[in-house]
């Protein structure tokens, strides 16, 4: 019995609570969006466990495998910070991201996400969308009225 | 035609001319209101080169006042029972009628180009906001004022700023995703929560688009010039038809 418990204890370590890494969700976290062309908005590590500790976000650009690090201090629970904005990324590229607490082996899982693409504003078609009903009505009725008046004037001029 | 019937017709002509004079004066006043542009959205139409709503309003100022003067002359001509004066009145009114038709048609057609959908306004915003040219400065000032006063962001929403490439993104994209004019402010004009607004916290940023407001203002100007101009023209058409009949009955 005791051996079984020991084996179970080895198989299930207490720090199964690894750092959570996720993009913020517009519906749950009350943000506009979390995937931008040049940045990601990530949820911060748990403030109750890692508050006031310095941490790093390791991110790798996938095609070229360029490694970069962003150091930050996990805010304590008294400060309400929404998330971590990772900026200066390239649009339309995939990144691998991972949290790591400085000075310990606590890491998060790998998060693979791609930044969105931008549409060039010159591609927006700003031509005439459609003719509205008001335009057709006013033009037709006024043209008819102009013609009728002209005919009336000519009739009046030549009958006098 | 009997003398009594002719006098009756003369009274009708005078009455219609009096109403048309008042309507012309009101057209003059409404067209001045449009030209003055109290909502200060003129840069949006001038930078795009499609400012014919305001050109039509200028024409309506002149035709409205001309209708007023000519209708008073028409009352005088009808009272005098003079053929010469009535013919002059008819020809002058016809010319003014043509110009006012042009104004009404121009205003309503131009409105379709400018605000039929949000594409033109959005493209202009993305191209000229934060640009340092004169047009860029005008557009930036106009959009800042609209976004702050109407409490909106972008043409269809804040997503316009990050779905599309823009001059603003080229200049400030490394720090700001959208302009700070999109952020909610306190009554002291300070941004309520700058950090929250920069990351997009929904309670600190305006999430509706400004196109609806811009469309409603420019539509209001257009209806003032074109639909009211149209109704004045219908009244004048009736007046001229009856004046022509009166002219034919004069000897």
mmCIF file of C-alpha atoms in Angstrom:
data_model
loop_
_atom_site.group_PDB
_atom_site.id
_atom_site.type_symbol
_atom_site.label_atom_id
_atom_site.label_comp_id
_atom_site.label_asym_id
_atom_site.label_seq_id
_atom_site.Cartn_x
_atom_site.Cartn_y
_atom_site.Cartn_z
ATOM 1 C CA UNK A 1 0.000 0.000 0.000
ATOM 2 C CA UNK A 2 2.687 2.445 1.007
ATOM 3 C CA UNK A 3 4.772 1.469 -2.037
ATOM 4 C CA UNK A 4 1.800 2.137 -4.272
ATOM 5 C CA UNK A 5 1.416 5.584 -2.743
ATOM 6 C CA UNK A 6 5.132 6.292 -3.225
ATOM 7 C CA UNK A 7 4.930 5.263 -6.876
ATOM 8 C CA UNK A 8 1.876 7.435 -7.385
ATOM 9 C CA UNK A 9 3.661 10.284 -5.644
ATOM 10 C CA UNK A 10 6.630 10.037 -8.017
ATOM 11 C CA UNK A 11 4.393 9.875 -11.061
ATOM 12 C CA UNK A 12 2.310 12.908 -10.091
ATOM 13 C CA UNK A 13 4.636 15.734 -9.039
ATOM 14 C CA UNK A 14 3.117 18.644 -7.151
ATOM 15 C CA UNK A 15 4.189 21.277 -9.673
ATOM 16 C CA UNK A 16 1.903 19.896 -12.400
ATOM 17 C CA UNK A 17 0.748 23.479 -12.121
ATOM 18 C CA UNK A 18 3.044 24.698 -14.895
ATOM 19 C CA UNK A 19 2.712 28.325 -16.023
ATOM 20 C CA UNK A 20 -0.333 28.912 -18.137
ATOM 21 C CA UNK A 21 0.309 30.603 -21.474
ATOM 22 C CA UNK A 22 -2.573 31.660 -23.688
ATOM 23 C CA UNK A 23 -3.782 34.469 -25.907
ATOM 24 C CA UNK A 24 -6.431 36.596 -24.231
ATOM 25 C CA UNK A 25 -9.957 35.854 -25.399
ATOM 26 C CA UNK A 26 -12.054 38.842 -26.510
ATOM 27 C CA UNK A 27 -15.220 37.315 -25.069
ATOM 28 C CA UNK A 28 -13.854 36.266 -21.669
ATOM 29 C CA UNK A 29 -11.159 38.829 -20.887
ATOM 30 C CA UNK A 30 -12.866 41.952 -22.232
ATOM 31 C CA UNK A 31 -10.323 42.916 -24.858
ATOM 32 C CA UNK A 32 -10.908 43.965 -28.397
ATOM 33 C CA UNK A 33 -8.591 41.374 -29.929
ATOM 34 C CA UNK A 34 -5.423 39.507 -29.046
ATOM 35 C CA UNK A 35 -3.930 38.659 -32.437
ATOM 36 C CA UNK A 36 -2.619 41.700 -34.282
ATOM 37 C CA UNK A 37 -0.389 42.000 -37.320
ATOM 38 C CA UNK A 38 2.636 43.037 -35.274
ATOM 39 C CA UNK A 39 1.817 41.971 -31.723
ATOM 40 C CA UNK A 40 0.219 39.390 -29.490
ATOM 41 C CA UNK A 41 -1.685 40.015 -26.288
ATOM 42 C CA UNK A 42 -0.816 37.183 -23.891
ATOM 43 C CA UNK A 43 -2.204 36.334 -20.494
ATOM 44 C CA UNK A 44 0.288 36.896 -17.668
ATOM 45 C CA UNK A 45 1.531 34.107 -15.361
ATOM 46 C CA UNK A 46 -0.535 33.605 -12.202
ATOM 47 C CA UNK A 47 0.082 36.565 -9.904
ATOM 48 C CA UNK A 48 -0.594 34.602 -6.695
ATOM 49 C CA UNK A 49 2.193 32.121 -7.426
ATOM 50 C CA UNK A 50 4.657 34.208 -9.423
ATOM 51 C CA UNK A 51 3.856 37.769 -8.374
ATOM 52 C CA UNK A 52 6.816 40.145 -8.202
ATOM 53 C CA UNK A 53 9.184 37.612 -9.744
ATOM 54 C CA UNK A 54 11.158 38.455 -12.849
ATOM 55 C CA UNK A 55 10.252 36.304 -15.829
ATOM 56 C CA UNK A 56 11.114 35.934 -19.452
ATOM 57 C CA UNK A 57 9.073 35.305 -22.553
ATOM 58 C CA UNK A 58 11.082 33.334 -25.084
ATOM 59 C CA UNK A 59 9.716 33.634 -28.599
ATOM 60 C CA UNK A 60 10.969 32.076 -31.799
ATOM 61 C CA UNK A 61 10.068 33.168 -35.283
ATOM 62 C CA UNK A 62 9.298 29.919 -37.004
ATOM 63 C CA UNK A 63 10.625 29.944 -40.545
ATOM 64 C CA UNK A 64 13.980 31.472 -39.628
ATOM 65 C CA UNK A 65 14.232 30.059 -36.075
ATOM 66 C CA UNK A 66 15.377 33.398 -34.640
ATOM 67 C CA UNK A 67 15.271 33.311 -30.835
ATOM 68 C CA UNK A 68 14.350 36.399 -28.890
ATOM 69 C CA UNK A 69 13.627 37.119 -25.242
ATOM 70 C CA UNK A 70 11.463 39.662 -23.504
ATOM 71 C CA UNK A 71 12.122 40.189 -19.803
ATOM 72 C CA UNK A 72 9.441 41.482 -17.522
ATOM 73 C CA UNK A 73 8.351 41.397 -13.897
ATOM 74 C CA UNK A 74 5.128 39.522 -13.171
ATOM 75 C CA UNK A 75 2.869 42.091 -11.526
ATOM 76 C CA UNK A 76 1.583 41.307 -8.054
ATOM 77 C CA UNK A 77 -2.073 40.663 -7.454
ATOM 78 C CA UNK A 78 -2.675 44.172 -6.116
ATOM 79 C CA UNK A 79 -1.966 45.667 -9.571
ATOM 80 C CA UNK A 80 -4.515 44.780 -12.255
ATOM 81 C CA UNK A 81 -2.650 44.463 -15.518
ATOM 82 C CA UNK A 82 -4.615 42.957 -18.335
ATOM 83 C CA UNK A 83 -1.894 41.100 -20.176
ATOM 84 C CA UNK A 84 1.475 41.238 -21.813
ATOM 85 C CA UNK A 85 1.666 42.959 -25.174
ATOM 86 C CA UNK A 86 4.426 41.390 -27.237
ATOM 87 C CA UNK A 87 5.217 43.948 -29.940
ATOM 88 C CA UNK A 88 7.445 44.421 -32.980
ATOM 89 C CA UNK A 89 6.582 41.126 -34.618
ATOM 90 C CA UNK A 90 6.275 40.517 -38.341
ATOM 91 C CA UNK A 91 2.854 40.202 -39.875
ATOM 92 C CA UNK A 92 1.696 36.854 -41.179
ATOM 93 C CA UNK A 93 4.439 34.822 -39.468
ATOM 94 C CA UNK A 94 4.151 32.000 -36.944
ATOM 95 C CA UNK A 95 5.792 32.289 -33.547
ATOM 96 C CA UNK A 96 6.519 29.797 -30.750
ATOM 97 C CA UNK A 97 6.192 31.334 -27.324
ATOM 98 C CA UNK A 98 7.120 30.103 -23.858
ATOM 99 C CA UNK A 99 7.259 31.636 -20.391
ATOM 100 C CA UNK A 100 10.190 31.000 -18.075
ATOM 101 C CA UNK A 101 10.625 32.244 -14.521
ATOM 102 C CA UNK A 102 14.133 33.575 -13.963
ATOM 103 C CA UNK A 103 16.200 31.572 -11.539
ATOM 104 C CA UNK A 104 14.031 28.455 -11.560
ATOM 105 C CA UNK A 105 13.007 25.697 -13.895
ATOM 106 C CA UNK A 106 9.349 26.716 -14.083
ATOM 107 C CA UNK A 107 8.325 27.002 -17.698
ATOM 108 C CA UNK A 108 5.098 26.982 -19.592
ATOM 109 C CA UNK A 109 4.066 24.895 -22.539
ATOM 110 C CA UNK A 110 4.876 26.101 -26.037
ATOM 111 C CA UNK A 111 2.239 28.288 -27.648
ATOM 112 C CA UNK A 112 2.305 28.413 -31.443
ATOM 113 C CA UNK A 113 0.394 31.259 -33.012
ATOM 114 C CA UNK A 114 0.510 33.197 -36.252
ATOM 115 C CA UNK A 115 0.146 36.958 -36.511
ATOM 116 C CA UNK A 116 -2.576 38.251 -38.813
ATOM 117 C CA UNK A 117 -2.005 39.624 -42.282
ATOM 118 C CA UNK A 118 -2.614 43.255 -43.218
ATOM 119 C CA UNK A 119 -4.564 44.324 -46.244
ATOM 120 C CA UNK A 120 -3.080 47.265 -48.104
ATOM 121 C CA UNK A 121 -5.465 50.207 -47.937
ATOM 122 C CA UNK A 122 -4.896 50.909 -51.649
ATOM 123 C CA UNK A 123 -6.808 47.686 -52.301
ATOM 124 C CA UNK A 124 -10.003 49.148 -50.873
ATOM 125 C CA UNK A 125 -12.366 49.780 -53.755
ATOM 126 C CA UNK A 126 -13.677 53.283 -53.262
ATOM 127 C CA UNK A 127 -15.645 53.484 -56.496
ATOM 128 C CA UNK A 128 -19.357 54.228 -56.693
ATOM 129 C CA UNK A 129 -21.107 51.549 -54.622
ATOM 130 C CA UNK A 130 -24.625 51.835 -56.098
ATOM 131 C CA UNK A 131 -27.042 54.505 -57.122
ATOM 132 C CA UNK A 132 -29.587 55.231 -54.404
ATOM 133 C CA UNK A 133 -33.300 55.456 -55.079
ATOM 134 C CA UNK A 134 -33.373 59.136 -54.145
ATOM 135 C CA UNK A 135 -30.894 59.960 -56.891
ATOM 136 C CA UNK A 136 -32.886 58.163 -59.560
ATOM 137 C CA UNK A 137 -36.210 59.724 -58.491
ATOM 138 C CA UNK A 138 -34.892 63.275 -58.295
ATOM 139 C CA UNK A 139 -33.001 63.072 -61.581
ATOM 140 C CA UNK A 140 -35.864 61.529 -63.540
ATOM 141 C CA UNK A 141 -38.603 63.802 -62.214
ATOM 142 C CA UNK A 142 -36.535 66.966 -62.581
ATOM 143 C CA UNK A 143 -35.488 66.072 -66.124
ATOM 144 C CA UNK A 144 -39.109 65.508 -67.088
ATOM 145 C CA UNK A 145 -40.113 68.812 -65.453
ATOM 146 C CA UNK A 146 -37.337 70.685 -67.279
ATOM 147 C CA UNK A 147 -38.439 69.233 -70.613
ATOM 148 C CA UNK A 148 -42.102 70.029 -69.943
ATOM 149 C CA UNK A 149 -41.280 73.617 -69.039
ATOM 150 C CA UNK A 150 -39.171 74.054 -72.149
ATOM 151 C CA UNK A 151 -41.942 72.737 -74.377
ATOM 152 C CA UNK A 152 -44.464 74.953 -72.585
ATOM 153 C CA UNK A 153 -42.280 78.033 -73.087
ATOM 154 C CA UNK A 154 -41.786 77.316 -76.777
ATOM 155 C CA UNK A 155 -45.560 76.809 -77.243
ATOM 156 C CA UNK A 156 -46.281 80.068 -75.420
ATOM 157 C CA UNK A 157 -43.627 81.975 -77.380
ATOM 158 C CA UNK A 158 -44.824 80.836 -80.758
ATOM 159 C CA UNK A 159 -48.530 81.122 -80.117
ATOM 160 C CA UNK A 160 -48.350 84.833 -79.189
ATOM 161 C CA UNK B 1 -61.816 84.457 -70.944
ATOM 162 C CA UNK B 2 -64.185 86.584 -68.850
ATOM 163 C CA UNK B 3 -62.831 89.480 -66.809
ATOM 164 C CA UNK B 4 -63.837 87.771 -63.542
ATOM 165 C CA UNK B 5 -62.069 84.538 -64.488
ATOM 166 C CA UNK B 6 -58.976 86.462 -65.537
ATOM 167 C CA UNK B 7 -58.896 88.300 -62.202
ATOM 168 C CA UNK B 8 -59.243 84.943 -60.438
ATOM 169 C CA UNK B 9 -56.357 83.519 -62.421
ATOM 170 C CA UNK B 10 -54.307 86.623 -61.643
ATOM 171 C CA UNK B 11 -54.964 86.117 -57.920
ATOM 172 C CA UNK B 12 -53.843 82.490 -58.171
ATOM 173 C CA UNK B 13 -50.670 83.526 -59.969
ATOM 174 C CA UNK B 14 -49.948 86.176 -57.331
ATOM 175 C CA UNK B 15 -50.603 83.772 -54.449
ATOM 176 C CA UNK B 16 -48.397 81.050 -55.905
ATOM 177 C CA UNK B 17 -45.655 83.567 -56.582
ATOM 178 C CA UNK B 18 -45.828 84.795 -52.999
ATOM 179 C CA UNK B 19 -45.459 81.238 -51.679
ATOM 180 C CA UNK B 20 -42.627 80.524 -54.130
ATOM 181 C CA UNK B 21 -40.842 83.697 -53.013
ATOM 182 C CA UNK B 22 -41.002 82.567 -49.399
ATOM 183 C CA UNK B 23 -39.852 79.067 -50.350
ATOM 184 C CA UNK B 24 -36.965 80.531 -52.340
ATOM 185 C CA UNK B 25 -35.888 82.594 -49.375
ATOM 186 C CA UNK B 26 -35.997 79.518 -47.147
ATOM 187 C CA UNK B 27 -33.891 77.624 -49.701
ATOM 188 C CA UNK B 28 -31.399 80.489 -49.536
ATOM 189 C CA UNK B 29 -31.238 80.175 -45.749
ATOM 190 C CA UNK B 30 -30.912 76.384 -45.703
ATOM 191 C CA UNK B 31 -28.183 76.494 -48.348
ATOM 192 C CA UNK B 32 -26.265 79.000 -46.218
ATOM 193 C CA UNK B 33 -26.549 76.576 -43.289
ATOM 194 C CA UNK B 34 -25.051 73.786 -45.416
ATOM 195 C CA UNK B 35 -22.235 75.985 -46.710
ATOM 196 C CA UNK B 36 -21.294 77.146 -43.234
ATOM 197 C CA UNK B 37 -20.757 73.450 -42.354
ATOM 198 C CA UNK B 38 -21.407 73.608 -38.630
ATOM 199 C CA UNK B 39 -20.342 69.964 -38.239
ATOM 200 C CA UNK B 40 -16.976 70.789 -39.830
ATOM 201 C CA UNK B 41 -16.801 67.752 -42.079
ATOM 202 C CA UNK B 42 -15.801 69.643 -45.224
ATOM 203 C CA UNK B 43 -12.192 68.285 -45.302
ATOM 204 C CA UNK B 44 -13.521 64.759 -45.787
ATOM 205 C CA UNK B 45 -15.202 65.749 -49.039
ATOM 206 C CA UNK B 46 -12.591 68.247 -50.231
ATOM 207 C CA UNK B 47 -9.584 65.918 -49.838
ATOM 208 C CA UNK B 48 -11.387 63.209 -51.781
ATOM 209 C CA UNK B 49 -12.105 65.732 -54.528
ATOM 210 C CA UNK B 50 -15.828 65.094 -54.273
ATOM 211 C CA UNK B 51 -17.098 68.258 -52.652
ATOM 212 C CA UNK B 52 -20.046 68.782 -54.974
ATOM 213 C CA UNK B 53 -22.529 68.671 -52.097
ATOM 214 C CA UNK B 54 -21.071 72.012 -51.025
ATOM 215 C CA UNK B 55 -20.841 73.308 -54.591
ATOM 216 C CA UNK B 56 -24.541 72.482 -55.006
ATOM 217 C CA UNK B 57 -25.249 74.386 -51.793
ATOM 218 C CA UNK B 58 -23.480 77.456 -53.186
ATOM 219 C CA UNK B 59 -25.605 77.279 -56.333
ATOM 220 C CA UNK B 60 -28.715 76.906 -54.173
ATOM 221 C CA UNK B 61 -27.801 80.083 -52.269
ATOM 222 C CA UNK B 62 -27.886 82.070 -55.496
ATOM 223 C CA UNK B 63 -30.912 80.374 -57.017
ATOM 224 C CA UNK B 64 -32.891 80.595 -53.774
ATOM 225 C CA UNK B 65 -32.367 84.327 -53.565
ATOM 226 C CA UNK B 66 -32.975 84.717 -57.312
ATOM 227 C CA UNK B 67 -36.289 82.834 -56.974
ATOM 228 C CA UNK B 68 -37.267 85.262 -54.204
ATOM 229 C CA UNK B 69 -36.516 88.371 -56.282
ATOM 230 C CA UNK B 70 -38.001 87.032 -59.510
ATOM 231 C CA UNK B 71 -41.223 85.904 -57.824
ATOM 232 C CA UNK B 72 -41.693 89.417 -56.417
ATOM 233 C CA UNK B 73 -41.166 90.740 -59.937
ATOM 234 C CA UNK B 74 -43.721 88.146 -61.067
ATOM 235 C CA UNK B 75 -46.312 89.488 -58.625
ATOM 236 C CA UNK B 76 -45.694 92.956 -60.013
ATOM 237 C CA UNK B 77 -45.907 91.706 -63.622
ATOM 238 C CA UNK B 78 -49.187 89.863 -62.942
ATOM 239 C CA UNK B 79 -50.717 92.934 -61.274
ATOM 240 C CA UNK B 80 -49.734 95.122 -64.232
ATOM 241 C CA UNK B 81 -51.295 92.534 -66.641
ATOM 242 C CA UNK B 82 -48.372 93.215 -68.974
ATOM 243 C CA UNK B 83 -47.417 90.653 -71.626
ATOM 244 C CA UNK B 84 -43.844 91.894 -71.882
ATOM 245 C CA UNK B 85 -43.185 91.650 -68.182
ATOM 246 C CA UNK B 86 -44.792 88.225 -67.916
ATOM 247 C CA UNK B 87 -42.621 86.893 -70.765
ATOM 248 C CA UNK B 88 -39.492 88.274 -69.102
ATOM 249 C CA UNK B 89 -40.609 86.692 -65.830
ATOM 250 C CA UNK B 90 -41.170 83.311 -67.504
ATOM 251 C CA UNK B 91 -37.792 83.260 -69.205
ATOM 252 C CA UNK B 92 -35.866 84.332 -66.103
ATOM 253 C CA UNK B 93 -37.680 81.786 -63.949
ATOM 254 C CA UNK B 94 -36.910 79.050 -66.462
ATOM 255 C CA UNK B 95 -33.185 79.832 -66.364
ATOM 256 C CA UNK B 96 -33.133 79.811 -62.556
ATOM 257 C CA UNK B 97 -35.130 76.555 -62.645
ATOM 258 C CA UNK B 98 -32.396 74.943 -64.756
ATOM 259 C CA UNK B 99 -29.661 75.977 -62.349
ATOM 260 C CA UNK B 100 -31.575 74.766 -59.320
ATOM 261 C CA UNK B 101 -32.217 71.419 -61.042
ATOM 262 C CA UNK B 102 -28.485 71.088 -61.577
ATOM 263 C CA UNK B 103 -27.870 71.815 -57.904
ATOM 264 C CA UNK B 104 -30.364 69.235 -56.641
ATOM 265 C CA UNK B 105 -29.167 66.498 -58.979
ATOM 266 C CA UNK B 106 -25.482 67.203 -58.257
ATOM 267 C CA UNK B 107 -25.933 67.077 -54.499
ATOM 268 C CA UNK B 108 -27.753 63.765 -54.430
ATOM 269 C CA UNK B 109 -25.461 62.061 -56.962
ATOM 270 C CA UNK B 110 -22.351 63.193 -55.136
ATOM 271 C CA UNK B 111 -23.705 61.863 -51.866
ATOM 272 C CA UNK B 112 -23.795 58.369 -53.361
ATOM 273 C CA UNK B 113 -20.134 58.581 -54.347
ATOM 274 C CA UNK B 114 -18.994 59.869 -51.008
ATOM 275 C CA UNK B 115 -21.025 57.925 -48.451
ATOM 276 C CA UNK B 116 -22.770 55.114 -50.320
ATOM 277 C CA UNK B 117 -20.630 52.762 -48.204
ATOM 278 C CA UNK B 118 -17.745 53.252 -45.827
ATOM 279 C CA UNK B 119 -14.970 52.377 -48.288
ATOM 280 C CA UNK B 120 -14.046 55.853 -49.488
ATOM 281 C CA UNK B 121 -14.055 57.387 -46.034
ATOM 282 C CA UNK B 122 -12.065 54.460 -44.621
ATOM 283 C CA UNK B 123 -9.472 54.546 -47.379
ATOM 284 C CA UNK B 124 -9.057 58.281 -46.963
ATOM 285 C CA UNK B 125 -8.634 57.906 -43.200
ATOM 286 C CA UNK B 126 -6.015 55.177 -43.579
ATOM 287 C CA UNK B 127 -4.125 57.155 -46.189
ATOM 288 C CA UNK B 128 -4.170 60.627 -44.689
ATOM 289 C CA UNK B 129 -4.447 60.244 -40.898
ATOM 290 C CA UNK B 130 -1.079 61.169 -39.346
ATOM 291 C CA UNK B 131 0.275 62.181 -42.763
ATOM 292 C CA UNK B 132 2.295 65.399 -42.582
ATOM 293 C CA UNK B 133 0.957 66.974 -45.797
ATOM 294 C CA UNK B 134 -1.656 69.790 -45.606
ATOM 295 C CA UNK B 135 -4.395 67.363 -46.527
ATOM 296 C CA UNK B 136 -3.075 64.937 -43.949
ATOM 297 C CA UNK B 137 -3.226 67.570 -41.227
ATOM 298 C CA UNK B 138 -6.808 68.510 -42.133
ATOM 299 C CA UNK B 139 -7.935 64.898 -42.144
ATOM 300 C CA UNK B 140 -6.105 64.174 -38.875
ATOM 301 C CA UNK B 141 -7.745 67.142 -37.147
ATOM 302 C CA UNK B 142 -11.190 66.265 -38.484
ATOM 303 C CA UNK B 143 -10.939 62.606 -37.463
ATOM 304 C CA UNK B 144 -9.517 63.431 -34.023
ATOM 305 C CA UNK B 145 -12.383 65.794 -33.366
ATOM 306 C CA UNK B 146 -15.017 63.332 -34.609
ATOM 307 C CA UNK B 147 -13.557 60.394 -32.649
ATOM 308 C CA UNK B 148 -13.342 62.393 -29.427
ATOM 309 C CA UNK B 149 -16.717 64.120 -29.640
ATOM 310 C CA UNK B 150 -18.840 61.342 -31.083
ATOM 311 C CA UNK B 151 -16.993 58.668 -29.029
ATOM 312 C CA UNK B 152 -16.141 56.358 -31.882
ATOM 313 C CA UNK B 153 -13.009 54.855 -33.411
ATOM 314 C CA UNK B 154 -12.105 54.281 -37.049
ATOM 315 C CA UNK B 155 -14.598 54.065 -39.902
ATOM 316 C CA UNK B 156 -16.277 50.754 -39.050
ATOM 317 C CA UNK B 157 -14.558 50.145 -35.710
ATOM 318 C CA UNK B 158 -11.085 49.933 -34.110
ATOM 319 C CA UNK B 159 -10.393 46.842 -36.244
ATOM 320 C CA UNK B 160 -9.799 49.153 -39.219
ATOM 321 C CA UNK B 161 -6.544 50.246 -37.624
ATOM 322 C CA UNK B 162 -5.035 46.770 -37.481
ATOM 323 C CA UNK B 163 -6.707 44.992 -40.380
ATOM 324 C CA UNK B 164 -5.277 47.440 -42.871
ATOM 325 C CA UNK B 165 -1.967 49.056 -43.613
ATOM 326 C CA UNK B 166 -2.002 52.825 -42.989
ATOM 327 C CA UNK B 167 0.148 55.921 -42.735
ATOM 328 C CA UNK B 168 -0.515 55.940 -38.995
ATOM 329 C CA UNK B 169 0.792 52.381 -38.736
ATOM 330 C CA UNK B 170 3.937 53.288 -40.649
ATOM 331 C CA UNK B 171 4.665 56.228 -38.392
ATOM 332 C CA UNK B 172 3.499 55.053 -34.969
ATOM 333 C CA UNK B 173 2.757 51.356 -35.440
ATOM 334 C CA UNK B 174 5.601 50.201 -33.228
ATOM 335 C CA UNK B 175 4.035 51.853 -30.160
ATOM 336 C CA UNK B 176 0.352 52.366 -30.898
ATOM 337 C CA UNK B 177 -2.084 50.042 -32.602
ATOM 338 C CA UNK B 178 -4.746 52.784 -32.837
ATOM 339 C CA UNK B 179 -4.695 56.522 -32.147
ATOM 340 C CA UNK B 180 -5.200 57.779 -28.619
ATOM 341 C CA UNK B 181 -8.296 59.666 -29.822
ATOM 342 C CA UNK B 182 -10.027 56.285 -29.662
ATOM 343 C CA UNK B 183 -9.579 56.143 -25.880
ATOM 344 C CA UNK B 184 -12.190 57.149 -23.343
ATOM 345 C CA UNK B 185 -11.313 60.344 -21.568
ATOM 346 C CA UNK B 186 -12.131 62.020 -18.273
ATOM 347 C CA UNK B 187 -13.734 65.446 -18.144
ATOM 348 C CA UNK B 188 -10.228 66.891 -17.762
ATOM 349 C CA UNK B 189 -9.448 65.509 -21.243
ATOM 350 C CA UNK B 190 -6.858 63.099 -19.815
ATOM 351 C CA UNK B 191 -7.026 59.551 -21.118
ATOM 352 C CA UNK B 192 -8.878 57.471 -18.554
ATOM 353 C CA UNK B 193 -6.638 54.381 -18.769
ATOM 354 C CA UNK B 194 -3.787 54.733 -21.234
ATOM 355 C CA UNK B 195 -2.278 51.272 -20.634
ATOM 356 C CA UNK B 196 -5.669 49.611 -20.964
ATOM 357 C CA UNK B 197 -6.492 51.543 -24.099
ATOM 358 C CA UNK B 198 -3.177 50.685 -25.742
ATOM 359 C CA UNK B 199 -3.764 46.948 -25.326
ATOM 360 C CA UNK B 200 -7.424 47.190 -26.233
ATOM 361 C CA UNK B 201 -9.313 46.736 -22.969
ATOM 362 C CA UNK B 202 -12.914 46.947 -24.111
ATOM 363 C CA UNK B 203 -14.076 49.272 -21.329
ATOM 364 C CA UNK B 204 -11.453 51.920 -22.083
ATOM 365 C CA UNK B 205 -11.778 52.245 -25.832
ATOM 366 C CA UNK B 206 -14.625 53.329 -28.109
ATOM 367 C CA UNK B 207 -15.746 50.310 -30.052
ATOM 368 C CA UNK B 208 -18.275 51.724 -32.517
ATOM 369 C CA UNK B 209 -17.297 53.134 -35.888
ATOM 370 C CA UNK B 210 -17.556 56.774 -36.939
ATOM 371 C CA UNK B 211 -18.973 56.143 -40.393
ATOM 372 C CA UNK B 212 -22.587 56.201 -39.218
ATOM 373 C CA UNK B 213 -22.172 59.706 -37.820
ATOM 374 C CA UNK B 214 -20.329 61.018 -40.889
ATOM 375 C CA UNK B 215 -22.951 59.460 -43.145
ATOM 376 C CA UNK B 216 -25.824 60.985 -41.187
ATOM 377 C CA UNK B 217 -24.308 64.495 -41.258
ATOM 378 C CA UNK B 218 -23.497 64.473 -44.961
ATOM 379 C CA UNK B 219 -26.909 62.967 -45.704
ATOM 380 C CA UNK B 220 -28.530 65.760 -43.705
ATOM 381 C CA UNK B 221 -26.692 68.340 -45.835
ATOM 382 C CA UNK B 222 -27.665 66.534 -49.029
ATOM 383 C CA UNK B 223 -31.348 66.234 -48.116
ATOM 384 C CA UNK B 224 -31.387 69.943 -47.237
ATOM 385 C CA UNK B 225 -30.099 70.916 -50.664
ATOM 386 C CA UNK B 226 -31.579 68.227 -52.900
ATOM 387 C CA UNK B 227 -34.936 67.208 -51.422
ATOM 388 C CA UNK B 228 -35.860 70.708 -50.302
ATOM 389 C CA UNK B 229 -34.625 72.080 -53.612
ATOM 390 C CA UNK B 230 -36.736 69.441 -55.358
ATOM 391 C CA UNK B 231 -39.875 70.474 -53.474
ATOM 392 C CA UNK B 232 -39.258 74.168 -54.236
ATOM 393 C CA UNK B 233 -38.825 73.211 -57.899
ATOM 394 C CA UNK B 234 -42.117 71.311 -57.953
ATOM 395 C CA UNK B 235 -43.871 74.362 -56.513
ATOM 396 C CA UNK B 236 -42.171 76.621 -59.070
ATOM 397 C CA UNK B 237 -43.114 74.214 -61.867
ATOM 398 C CA UNK B 238 -46.774 74.495 -60.898
ATOM 399 C CA UNK B 239 -46.472 78.301 -60.638
ATOM 400 C CA UNK B 240 -44.870 78.570 -64.079
ATOM 401 C CA UNK B 241 -47.499 76.338 -65.700
ATOM 402 C CA UNK B 242 -50.282 78.543 -64.348
ATOM 403 C CA UNK B 243 -48.322 81.714 -65.230
ATOM 404 C CA UNK B 244 -48.016 80.453 -68.819
ATOM 405 C CA UNK B 245 -51.791 79.931 -68.982
ATOM 406 C CA UNK B 246 -52.291 83.437 -67.559
ATOM 407 C CA UNK B 247 -49.904 84.859 -70.168
ATOM 408 C CA UNK B 248 -51.836 83.183 -72.961
ATOM 409 C CA UNK B 249 -55.063 84.761 -71.667
ATOM 410 C CA UNK B 250 -53.597 88.270 -71.593
ATOM 411 C CA UNK B 251 -54.090 90.309 -74.739
#
